[in-house]
Amino acid sequence: MTRSKSAILKKGSAISSLSDDEVRLPSFSENTEGGTHTIVLDGVWATHSVGTIDKKFKAIKLPKDADRFVIDCGDITMLDTAGAWMIARLKLRIQGAGTEVDVHNLGENNTILFDAVMHAVTNDESDVVKPAPFKFSGILPGIGKLSYAFVADFLSAMNLLGAAVRGSQMKSGQGRRMSLAPVANQIDKMGVGAIPIIVLMSVIMGAIIAQQGAFQLRYFGAEIFVVDLVGILVLREIGVILTAIMIAGRSGSAITAEIGSMKMREEVDALKVIGLNPIGVLILPRLIALVISLPLLTFVANMAALGGAMIVAQTYSGISPDAFLARVREAVDLTSFFAGVIKAPFMAIIIGIIASVEGMKVGGSAESLGRRVTSSVVKSIFVVIVVDGLFAIFFAAVNF
Amino acid sequence: MADKNNIALSVRDVHVQFGDHVVLHDLDLDVYAGEILGFVGGSGTGKSVLMRAVLGLNQRQKGQIKFFGHDIDAADNDTRLAIDMRMGVLFQHGALFSSLTVAENIEVPMHEYLSMPKSLMRELALLKMELVGLKRSDAHKMPSELSGGMIKRAAFARALALDPSIVFLDEPTSGLDPIGAAEFDALIAKLRDTLGLTVYMVTHDLDSLFSVTDRIAVLGQKKVIAVGDLEYMLAQDDPWIQSYFKGERARTIPAFDKAQRKMQSNNSQLASQ
């Protein structure tokens, strides 16, 4: 990034009180006379201009035949902290090498500034603490920390679940019943509000599965079995898992962000001090709402997916809706439906708990809120899929 | 220190309204170069709105704003850039970028406006930290690791990054304990003296007003109703000014007694003449 000299000066000096012939880029000249090395500074030594001379200025050395060092500032037309720092840095460097340095002709105002800079620099005895550089051996403690964090997460999830069951009161015993209004409110937000997107997504998903299935089954002349395929796949797996993923993204992130920002603004602490159990007040209604909403949404998703499949079966394979429904009745029984829906409450609890645990971990900064929301969504989707796999193994083992 | 012939910021006929709600009506204000102007006003009178309008963060319906004699609406791009480089703002809550370290925060304006080696930038950032009373060892801390006073100082260092001529401070001492607030006031005065800053300070802190400001401006009824030093304020008849500067809280401040005694002696001198 190079800029012309005039551009640099124009930008920085356009509204300074200097006249045009006083506006010169910083420069310096050196001469040694009778054992005294003199540096004469000239021009504008200001924040916007000193960058041009930094390298040359750093290279100044005390000649061998000199034992005194003088910095003459008489020709400086403008000095600010950056210029003062350049002079102070040179002075400290030469002095560090064992030679006295005198600064001459600074003028009254610039002397105040220069002294303030020298004072600030020499007064601070601390040193810059650099963060530790990356090391490969650093991976091992990283893994260890991760394992401990996993255990801690699990414990706080269990703690949260227990505290949520305990209810909203912490101290006195009265008023332990849950109020229904927040639960209804949350069901409205997380359940009813999610219906349009769930329906849309499921219709498309059902249609895609039906189309792909029909395309493959056509080779065997068994296109009618696409109904079995869609029916079983949607009811047992796809309906519930897609709904859970969508809710993890939609409501899990919202829960983390809500609780996280309440944590940031000390609302959670306020609840504690007042004597309420923040987990019971904030998290329990959301958990209950999720546990009620998710199975219902799963049912909606199942119906929508079957609807989508029905449309595709009609248009792509010529299976009439009547034939489709008759085949569904044969292919699918109540166990297929329950094998899917029974997973929904578990997934709701997982989403709610993970979202709340992450929300409670939010610290003071906006950055940590963003990080927590991300990890809440990622973790809950991952755990939802793992749990779905465990259910599949279990159902296979018990022949459900 | 303040130079009445050199006006750093001049505000003329500024009118700001949101919908039907008129916040500022034909407001005039001058800030002289090198002075510390304290700006007071009741909550909701539009102190922040004025500051934001001056900084260009709020739209104004009409009015002229001049920095160092340059009208910011009429200025060409280079002049606008130069004006921007000569302004620093300390927001009320610091507004440090939370994903950057303290030193990186101070370097943000430098990266934006200056072409200089990175090493020099870091040196200057450390110098700015030392000038505002932070330590070099704080350079790599994140804003979330800082105390309230340190956040204000770091934000002040960022405001000073480009060596501005004028700094806007929005309630610089709010949220600090009295000792920290007094230190911060002293810092403002010291930097004004060493760097030749002009300081526009919105504040509710009577101690700050009495100890560091050269002049005080009072906002009320949608315009600046009084500008002057403390003695001038004490002589005003406006009930809001009376209760603000002569209320219970004001009376406990020693500087107030001094100013009032001075005023009384002036009055008696006038009477005897």
XYZ file of C-alpha atoms in Angstrom:
673
model
C 0.000 0.000 0.000
C 1.926 3.031 -1.208
C 0.502 6.470 -1.285
C 1.993 9.537 -2.883
C 3.623 12.093 -0.649
C 1.117 14.780 -1.451
C -1.817 12.476 -0.715
C -0.459 11.646 2.718
C 0.120 15.260 3.597
C -3.117 16.480 2.118
C -5.108 13.980 4.111
C -3.503 14.682 7.429
C -2.906 18.378 7.156
C -5.915 19.594 5.254
C -7.359 21.273 8.297
C -4.229 21.890 10.326
C -3.207 25.470 10.894
C 0.070 25.098 9.001
C 0.694 27.140 5.871
C 1.542 25.307 2.662
C 5.311 25.771 2.823
C 5.372 24.448 6.390
C 3.768 21.197 5.288
C 6.680 18.902 4.551
C 7.111 15.183 5.068
C 9.354 14.366 8.028
C 13.037 14.153 7.217
C 16.337 14.318 9.090
C 20.016 14.955 8.471
C 23.038 13.702 10.424
C 26.447 15.166 10.975
C 29.306 14.501 13.382
C 31.455 17.372 14.610
C 33.994 17.319 17.413
C 32.708 14.119 18.957
C 29.075 15.266 18.879
C 26.670 13.484 16.587
C 23.733 15.727 15.706
C 20.468 14.691 14.130
C 18.444 17.587 12.751
C 14.726 16.866 12.312
C 12.613 18.707 9.792
C 8.990 18.749 8.616
C 5.709 17.421 9.989
C 6.257 14.700 12.598
C 2.683 13.582 13.019
C 0.695 10.353 13.152
C -0.237 10.506 9.474
C 3.306 11.173 8.242
C 5.851 9.370 10.432
C 5.145 6.020 8.758
C 7.184 7.203 5.770
C 10.392 7.574 7.747
C 10.106 4.850 10.391
C 12.537 2.435 8.758
C 15.276 4.980 8.073
C 14.914 6.446 11.526
C 15.246 3.056 13.167
C 18.556 2.532 11.368
C 20.273 5.557 12.970
C 23.447 4.523 14.804
C 25.959 6.388 16.898
C 29.181 6.730 14.869
C 32.361 5.376 16.469
C 34.069 8.757 16.657
C 31.230 10.425 18.606
C 30.572 10.317 22.327
C 27.686 12.795 22.489
C 24.340 12.571 20.784
C 22.069 15.553 20.094
C 18.612 15.550 18.567
C 17.816 19.019 17.224
C 14.071 19.600 16.790
C 14.251 23.269 15.811
C 12.901 22.792 12.278
C 9.922 20.626 13.200
C 6.743 22.344 12.046
C 4.306 19.998 13.761
C 4.708 17.345 16.400
C 2.152 14.986 17.908
C 2.435 11.881 20.068
C 3.592 9.708 17.174
C 6.431 12.128 16.361
C 7.271 12.469 20.035
C 7.377 8.691 20.282
C 9.849 8.482 17.380
C 12.166 10.902 19.184
C 11.668 9.189 22.534
C 12.351 5.803 20.983
C 15.610 7.019 19.444
C 16.646 8.633 22.704
C 15.908 5.500 24.736
C 17.716 3.294 22.244
C 20.907 5.365 22.170
C 20.807 5.818 25.929
C 20.389 2.097 26.333
C 23.676 1.698 24.491
C 25.389 3.927 27.045
C 25.522 7.409 25.506
C 23.766 10.490 26.867
C 21.225 12.025 24.505
C 20.158 15.671 24.519
C 17.012 16.896 22.816
C 17.294 20.534 21.749
C 14.978 23.276 20.507
C 11.713 21.459 21.130
C 9.747 24.564 21.996
C 7.440 24.980 24.963
C 4.343 23.032 23.896
C 6.284 20.212 22.303
C 8.420 19.851 25.427
C 5.294 19.249 27.503
C 4.189 16.602 25.017
C 7.624 14.986 24.793
C 7.988 14.873 28.570
C 4.554 13.304 28.907
C 5.483 10.633 26.375
C 8.832 9.937 28.068
C 7.100 9.797 31.437
C 4.457 7.397 30.191
C 7.000 5.087 28.567
C 9.543 5.022 31.375
C 6.921 4.787 34.091
C 5.486 1.538 32.826
C 7.738 -1.226 34.037
C 5.529 -4.078 32.943
C 6.207 -5.948 29.761
C 3.956 -7.072 26.982
C 2.650 -10.519 27.836
C 2.361 -12.395 24.579
C -0.184 -15.178 24.337
C 1.508 -18.573 24.148
C 2.358 -19.555 20.570
C 0.810 -22.649 19.025
C 2.590 -25.889 19.863
C 1.820 -29.409 18.745
C 2.153 -30.654 22.289
C -0.663 -28.192 23.041
C -3.080 -30.597 21.368
C -2.892 -33.069 24.273
C -3.999 -30.677 26.992
C -6.634 -29.524 24.506
C -8.028 -33.055 24.325
C -7.928 -33.304 28.092
C -9.781 -30.017 28.487
C -12.341 -31.165 25.956
C -12.967 -34.381 27.902
C -13.373 -32.495 31.154
C -15.676 -30.011 29.416
C -17.762 -32.926 28.168
C -18.102 -34.360 31.675
C -18.901 -30.909 33.062
C -21.517 -30.392 30.344
C -23.149 -33.685 31.151
C -23.215 -32.916 34.877
C -24.683 -29.460 34.375
C -27.263 -30.918 32.003
C -28.325 -33.398 34.693
C -28.253 -30.650 37.313
C -30.453 -28.526 35.103
C -32.893 -31.341 34.489
C -33.167 -31.960 38.211
C -33.549 -28.289 39.042
C -36.191 -27.895 36.370
C -38.235 -30.694 37.853
C -37.921 -29.057 41.273
C -39.996 -26.089 40.023
C -39.738 -22.357 40.183
C -39.489 -21.804 43.929
C -36.222 -22.074 45.758
C -36.863 -20.863 49.273
C -40.435 -20.830 50.543
C -42.708 -23.736 49.841
C -45.715 -21.846 48.640
C -46.779 -21.292 45.077
C -44.951 -24.296 43.764
C -47.398 -24.922 41.001
C -46.294 -23.977 37.519
C -48.107 -21.116 35.926
C -49.490 -22.084 32.551
C -49.197 -18.762 30.753
C -45.471 -18.956 29.932
C -45.854 -22.548 28.784
C -48.700 -21.597 26.457
C -46.699 -18.646 25.219
C -43.720 -20.858 24.465
C -45.879 -23.467 22.732
C -47.222 -20.686 20.559
C -43.711 -19.495 19.689
C -41.949 -22.828 19.282
C -44.797 -25.069 18.161
C -47.477 -23.123 16.315
C -44.968 -20.719 14.836
C -42.961 -23.604 13.385
C -45.867 -25.280 11.596
C -45.529 -23.512 8.204
C -41.826 -24.237 7.782
C -42.204 -27.816 9.059
C -45.071 -28.494 6.639
C -43.193 -27.017 3.708
C -40.018 -28.922 4.480
C -41.837 -32.221 5.023
C -43.912 -31.976 1.845
C -40.718 -31.470 -0.157
C -38.923 -34.270 1.690
C -41.788 -36.732 1.202
C -41.985 -35.807 -2.473
C -38.262 -36.320 -2.984
C -38.245 -39.715 -1.264
C -41.273 -40.814 -3.279
C -39.734 -39.684 -6.553
C -36.386 -41.359 -5.894
C -38.050 -44.536 -4.629
C -40.405 -44.715 -7.565
C -37.576 -44.189 -10.008
C -35.599 -47.122 -8.600
C -38.582 -49.445 -8.036
C -39.766 -48.918 -11.611
C -37.023 -51.309 -12.810
C -38.659 -54.117 -10.851
C -42.164 -53.141 -11.852
C -42.913 -52.582 -8.181
C -43.777 -48.920 -8.206
C -46.679 -49.420 -5.816
C -44.198 -50.334 -3.078
C -43.026 -46.725 -3.036
C -45.940 -46.237 -0.662
C -44.465 -48.747 1.781
C -41.074 -47.135 1.417
C -42.299 -43.624 2.101
C -44.749 -44.661 4.797
C -42.273 -46.595 6.892
C -39.300 -44.321 6.330
C -41.209 -41.141 7.099
C -43.143 -42.426 10.091
C -40.263 -44.256 11.774
C -37.313 -41.969 10.998
C -37.451 -39.012 8.649
C -40.463 -37.204 10.112
C -39.189 -37.060 13.650
C -35.544 -36.478 12.894
C -36.101 -33.650 10.427
C -38.561 -31.992 12.791
C -36.066 -32.300 15.647
C -33.262 -30.827 13.549
C -35.462 -27.955 12.445
C -36.544 -27.243 16.038
C -32.949 -27.471 17.258
C -32.014 -24.820 14.742
C -35.086 -22.692 15.248
C -35.968 -22.922 18.939
C -32.720 -24.246 20.408
C -30.836 -21.213 19.146
C -33.596 -18.925 20.405
C -33.492 -20.484 23.886
C -29.704 -20.147 24.074
C -29.798 -16.542 22.889
C -32.639 -15.595 25.268
C -31.127 -17.197 28.330
C -27.643 -16.029 27.330
C -28.633 -12.395 27.031
C -30.535 -12.627 30.312
C -27.363 -14.002 31.856
C -25.343 -11.154 30.347
C -27.670 -8.524 31.782
C -27.662 -10.192 35.216
C -31.371 -11.019 35.001
C -30.555 -14.576 36.002
C -28.708 -13.325 39.087
C -31.644 -11.041 39.904
C -33.982 -14.049 39.885
C -31.663 -15.927 42.225
C -31.439 -13.054 44.691
C -35.210 -12.590 44.700
C -35.426 -16.223 45.737
C -36.634 -17.816 42.552
C -35.001 -20.736 40.871
C -33.885 -19.313 37.494
C -33.866 -22.749 35.946
C -37.416 -23.374 37.056
C -38.605 -19.956 35.935
C -36.805 -19.718 32.624
C -36.075 -23.231 31.477
C -38.913 -25.387 32.749
C -41.628 -23.630 30.686
C -39.489 -23.942 27.592
C -38.778 -27.605 28.279
C -42.458 -28.417 28.823
C -43.411 -26.466 25.734
C -40.855 -28.359 23.678
C -41.943 -31.738 25.042
C -45.543 -30.960 24.091
C -44.766 -29.297 20.755
C -42.255 -31.657 19.238
C -44.488 -34.797 19.093
C -47.328 -32.733 17.686
C -45.033 -31.168 15.106
C -43.748 -34.646 14.276
C -47.312 -35.736 13.582
C -47.833 -32.687 11.368
C -44.554 -33.423 9.575
C -45.562 -37.064 9.005
C -48.879 -36.100 7.482
C -47.283 -33.422 5.308
C -44.594 -35.810 4.070
C -47.204 -38.435 3.191
C -49.158 -35.719 1.415
C -46.118 -34.733 -0.598
C -45.446 -38.341 -1.457
C -49.078 -38.756 -2.512
C -48.830 -35.853 -4.942
C -45.659 -37.248 -6.500
C -47.091 -40.771 -6.656
C -50.097 -39.391 -8.541
C -48.150 -37.256 -11.017
C -44.991 -39.332 -11.444
C -46.190 -42.895 -11.108
C -49.895 -42.566 -11.750
C -50.889 -44.052 -8.382
C -54.224 -42.522 -7.479
C -54.734 -41.078 -3.987
C -57.283 -43.790 -3.255
C -54.806 -46.521 -4.149
C -52.120 -44.682 -2.190
C -54.227 -44.505 0.972
C -55.317 -48.146 0.645
C -51.715 -49.210 0.325
C -50.669 -47.012 3.285
C -53.270 -48.767 5.430
C -51.739 -52.128 4.582
C -48.094 -51.124 4.783
C -48.118 -49.110 7.946
C -49.490 -50.015 11.350
C -49.711 -48.156 14.586
C -46.296 -49.384 15.773
C -44.546 -47.612 12.893
C -46.235 -44.392 13.901
C -45.388 -44.779 17.575
C -41.831 -45.893 16.815
C -41.346 -42.440 15.374
C -43.400 -40.257 17.682
C -42.137 -41.838 20.910
C -38.686 -40.482 20.125
C -39.949 -36.920 19.896
C -40.232 -36.098 23.646
C -36.718 -37.407 24.281
C -35.368 -35.279 21.491
C -37.283 -32.276 22.826
C -35.667 -32.708 26.234
C -32.224 -33.057 24.641
C -32.667 -29.902 22.570
C -34.030 -27.921 25.493
C -31.371 -29.049 27.960
C -28.437 -28.510 25.621
C -29.755 -25.087 24.598
C -30.210 -24.091 28.250
C -26.803 -25.387 29.356
C -25.141 -23.416 26.562
C -27.218 -20.346 27.413
C -26.112 -20.533 31.041
C -22.477 -20.659 29.915
C -22.659 -17.267 28.176
C -20.120 -14.842 29.619
C -19.886 -11.087 29.359
C -19.222 -10.502 25.690
C -21.285 -10.523 22.521
C -18.737 -12.884 21.024
C -19.364 -15.534 23.677
C -23.115 -15.321 23.016
C -22.525 -16.046 19.336
C -20.213 -18.926 20.130
C -22.686 -20.457 22.582
C -25.609 -20.244 20.142
C -23.541 -21.970 17.472
C -22.380 -24.720 19.770
C -25.916 -25.172 21.115
C -27.298 -25.859 17.636
C -24.379 -28.043 16.564
C -24.416 -30.114 19.738
C -28.162 -30.638 19.827
C -28.353 -31.718 16.177
C -25.460 -34.117 16.734
C -26.955 -35.615 19.893
C -30.394 -35.882 18.283
C -28.932 -37.976 15.460
C -26.927 -40.145 17.865
C -30.020 -40.773 19.994
C -32.027 -41.634 16.896
C -29.392 -44.252 16.084
C -29.606 -45.680 19.613
C -33.382 -45.910 19.301
C -33.029 -47.725 15.975
C -30.721 -50.306 17.612
C -33.078 -50.677 20.553
C -36.174 -51.119 18.380
C -34.357 -53.672 16.246
C -33.342 -55.595 19.362
C -36.878 -55.703 20.788
C -38.540 -56.247 17.393
C -40.725 -53.148 17.737
C -5.728 27.546 27.191
C -8.996 28.073 25.352
C -8.730 30.316 22.325
C -11.936 32.203 21.630
C -10.857 33.140 18.126
C -10.269 29.544 17.196
C -13.531 27.666 17.164
C -13.075 23.920 16.955
C -16.736 23.046 16.570
C -19.533 25.360 15.642
C -23.152 24.253 15.557
C -25.783 26.563 14.032
C -29.570 26.258 13.805
C -29.529 22.503 14.229
C -32.977 20.970 14.171
C -33.572 17.301 14.893
C -36.903 15.576 15.129
C -38.060 11.983 15.143
C -41.490 11.748 13.560
C -43.506 14.510 15.234
C -41.267 14.650 18.252
C -38.963 17.658 18.052
C -35.808 16.998 20.074
C -33.592 19.954 19.130
C -34.861 23.205 17.678
C -32.541 25.853 16.172
C -29.721 24.964 18.502
C -26.483 26.966 18.497
C -23.235 26.013 20.202
C -19.555 26.899 19.917
C -16.681 24.867 21.293
C -13.385 26.731 21.451
C -10.146 24.996 20.558
C -8.275 23.750 23.607
C -11.148 23.974 26.084
C -12.988 21.333 28.046
C -16.687 21.911 27.569
C -19.003 20.117 29.937
C -22.446 19.428 28.542
C -25.346 18.869 30.937
C -29.078 18.540 30.695
C -31.886 16.504 32.192
C -32.432 12.961 31.021
C -34.221 12.910 27.700
C -33.389 16.496 26.728
C -31.340 15.353 23.767
C -27.713 15.527 24.909
C -26.913 12.254 23.204
C -29.002 13.186 20.171
C -26.950 16.363 19.737
C -23.687 14.505 20.079
C -24.817 11.849 17.638
C -26.044 14.510 15.201
C -22.662 16.253 15.371
C -20.917 12.942 14.729
C -23.231 12.188 11.835
C -24.806 9.160 13.528
C -28.254 10.804 13.623
C -29.837 12.657 10.740
C -30.606 16.306 11.332
C -33.412 18.067 9.488
C -31.488 21.287 9.072
C -28.567 23.201 10.466
C -24.893 23.725 9.886
C -22.019 21.966 11.628
C -18.487 23.259 11.189
C -15.291 21.584 12.359
C -12.303 23.920 12.428
C -14.096 26.269 10.064
C -15.046 23.580 7.544
C -18.732 22.961 6.946
C -19.055 19.177 6.964
C -21.878 19.184 4.421
C -19.950 21.319 1.943
C -16.541 19.710 2.487
C -14.926 17.685 -0.278
C -13.860 14.105 0.343
C -10.295 14.925 1.414
C -11.481 17.480 3.936
C -14.123 15.085 5.251
C -11.415 12.461 5.692
C -9.156 14.956 7.448
C -12.001 15.946 9.774
C -12.760 12.309 10.522
C -9.095 11.744 11.368
C -9.147 14.634 13.801
C -12.107 13.380 15.818
C -12.111 10.813 18.558
C -15.139 9.442 20.395
C -15.369 7.727 23.757
C -18.730 6.004 23.911
C -20.514 5.645 27.209
C -19.912 1.938 27.580
C -16.557 1.990 25.821
C -17.774 0.193 22.693
C -14.532 -1.755 22.508
C -14.671 -4.453 19.850
C -15.111 -7.555 21.956
C -13.324 -9.912 19.577
C -10.114 -7.850 19.498
C -7.461 -7.364 22.172
C -6.894 -3.938 23.709
C -3.900 -3.191 21.470
C -5.771 -4.369 18.368
C -8.698 -2.148 19.308
C -6.414 0.880 19.380
C -4.894 -0.125 16.049
C -8.245 -0.308 14.231
C -8.383 3.422 13.349
C -4.682 3.362 12.448
C -5.210 0.502 10.013
C -8.082 2.404 8.489
C -6.387 5.744 7.954
C -2.609 5.403 8.087
C 0.047 3.736 6.038
C 2.774 2.820 8.477
C 4.664 -0.332 9.392
C 2.785 -2.726 11.688
C 5.597 -2.624 14.243
C 5.270 1.163 14.545
C 1.507 0.803 14.891
C 1.957 -1.570 17.794
C 4.504 0.767 19.414
C 2.112 3.683 19.098
C -0.764 1.599 20.456
C 1.339 0.693 23.500
C 2.288 4.356 23.923
C -1.376 5.399 23.808
C -2.134 2.774 26.446
C 0.614 4.152 28.661
C -0.588 7.717 28.118
C -4.042 6.811 29.435
C -2.586 4.917 32.374
C -2.834 1.318 31.213
C 0.104 -1.038 31.414
C 1.966 -2.669 28.552
C 1.033 -6.036 30.044
C -2.646 -5.273 29.364
C -2.062 -5.126 25.611
C -3.147 -8.687 24.887
C -6.141 -8.730 27.207
C -9.613 -9.048 25.764
C -12.192 -6.375 26.645
C -14.149 -8.928 28.697
C -11.129 -9.297 31.005
C -11.009 -5.569 31.836
C -12.569 -3.728 34.765
C -14.931 -0.812 34.178
C -12.224 1.806 34.665
C -9.828 -0.028 32.376
C -12.500 -0.283 29.664
C -12.956 3.499 29.787
C -9.220 4.005 29.582
C -8.802 1.579 26.704
C -11.685 3.232 24.853
C -10.081 6.610 25.497
C -6.803 5.283 24.093
C -8.679 4.165 20.971
C -10.261 7.618 20.689
C -6.746 9.094 20.822
C -5.304 6.647 18.286
C -4.960 9.180 15.478
C -3.978 12.107 17.712
C -7.297 13.878 17.239
C -7.836 17.570 17.792
C -11.251 17.139 19.346
C -12.584 14.281 21.430
C -16.182 13.606 22.349
C -16.652 11.927 25.694
C -20.074 10.505 26.518
C -20.359 10.276 30.292
C -16.688 9.338 30.751
C -16.926 8.883 34.512
C -20.284 7.104 34.756
C -19.949 3.720 36.377
C -16.596 4.547 37.973
C -16.028 4.815 41.696
C -15.243 8.344 42.973
C -11.502 7.663 43.108
C -11.465 6.202 39.614
C -13.647 9.061 38.375
C -11.313 11.653 39.890
C -8.343 9.929 38.271
C -10.108 9.920 34.955
C -10.907 13.623 35.287
C -7.247 14.316 36.007
C -6.307 12.231 32.976
C -8.642 14.242 30.731
C -7.150 17.507 32.000
C -3.596 16.217 31.632
C -4.101 15.021 28.078
C -5.809 18.271 27.173
C -2.701 20.103 28.391
C -0.153 17.818 26.762
C -1.877 17.005 23.486
C -3.712 20.291 23.059
C -7.053 18.485 22.858
C -10.445 20.075 22.632
C -12.825 18.110 24.807
C -16.599 17.944 24.432
C -17.817 16.072 27.476
C -21.376 14.986 28.173
C -21.543 14.316 31.872
C -23.770 14.149 34.910
C -20.885 14.030 37.308
C -20.871 17.267 39.303
C -17.322 16.599 40.491
C -16.104 16.435 36.886
C -18.014 19.550 35.993
C -16.544 21.480 38.883
C -12.997 20.192 38.634
C -12.024 19.967 34.979
C -14.415 21.877 32.735
C -13.581 25.340 31.449
C -17.135 26.069 30.425
C -20.464 24.361 30.917
C -23.327 24.242 28.425
C -26.846 23.466 29.596
C -29.389 21.884 27.266
C -33.052 22.496 27.920
C -36.228 23.429 26.024
C -34.706 21.985 22.844
C -31.742 24.362 22.760
C -28.688 25.432 24.709
C -30.115 27.688 27.407
C -26.842 28.765 29.019
C -23.120 28.525 28.303
C -20.467 29.780 30.643
C -18.231 28.955 33.552
C -19.412 27.764 36.938
C -19.849 31.243 38.402
C -22.002 32.183 35.460
C -24.122 29.085 36.016
C -24.589 29.881 39.679
C -25.852 33.333 38.755
C -28.539 31.977 36.408
C -32.213 32.273 37.332
C -33.454 29.264 35.397
C -35.037 26.895 37.933
C -33.528 23.768 36.393
C -30.020 25.254 36.459
C -30.631 26.496 40.008
C -31.646 23.073 41.254
C -28.900 21.336 39.279
C -26.007 23.443 40.532
C -27.383 24.411 43.935
C -29.104 21.178 44.898
C -28.234 19.034 47.877
C -25.635 17.057 45.963
C -23.861 20.118 44.607
C -23.499 21.709 48.024
C -21.206 19.018 49.337
C -18.558 19.698 46.729
C -15.697 21.966 47.871
C -15.134 23.515 44.428
C -18.700 24.716 44.615
C -18.059 26.660 47.831
C -15.007 28.242 46.307
C -16.873 29.332 43.214
C -19.762 30.642 45.277
C -17.481 32.576 47.609
C -15.755 34.058 44.602
C -19.099 35.064 43.190
C -20.173 36.656 46.462
C -16.950 38.594 46.757
C -17.362 39.742 43.155
C -20.861 40.888 43.974
C -19.719 42.759 47.056
C -16.962 44.385 45.060
C -19.467 45.423 42.474
C -21.713 46.779 45.206
C -18.934 48.756 46.821
C -17.811 50.294 43.556
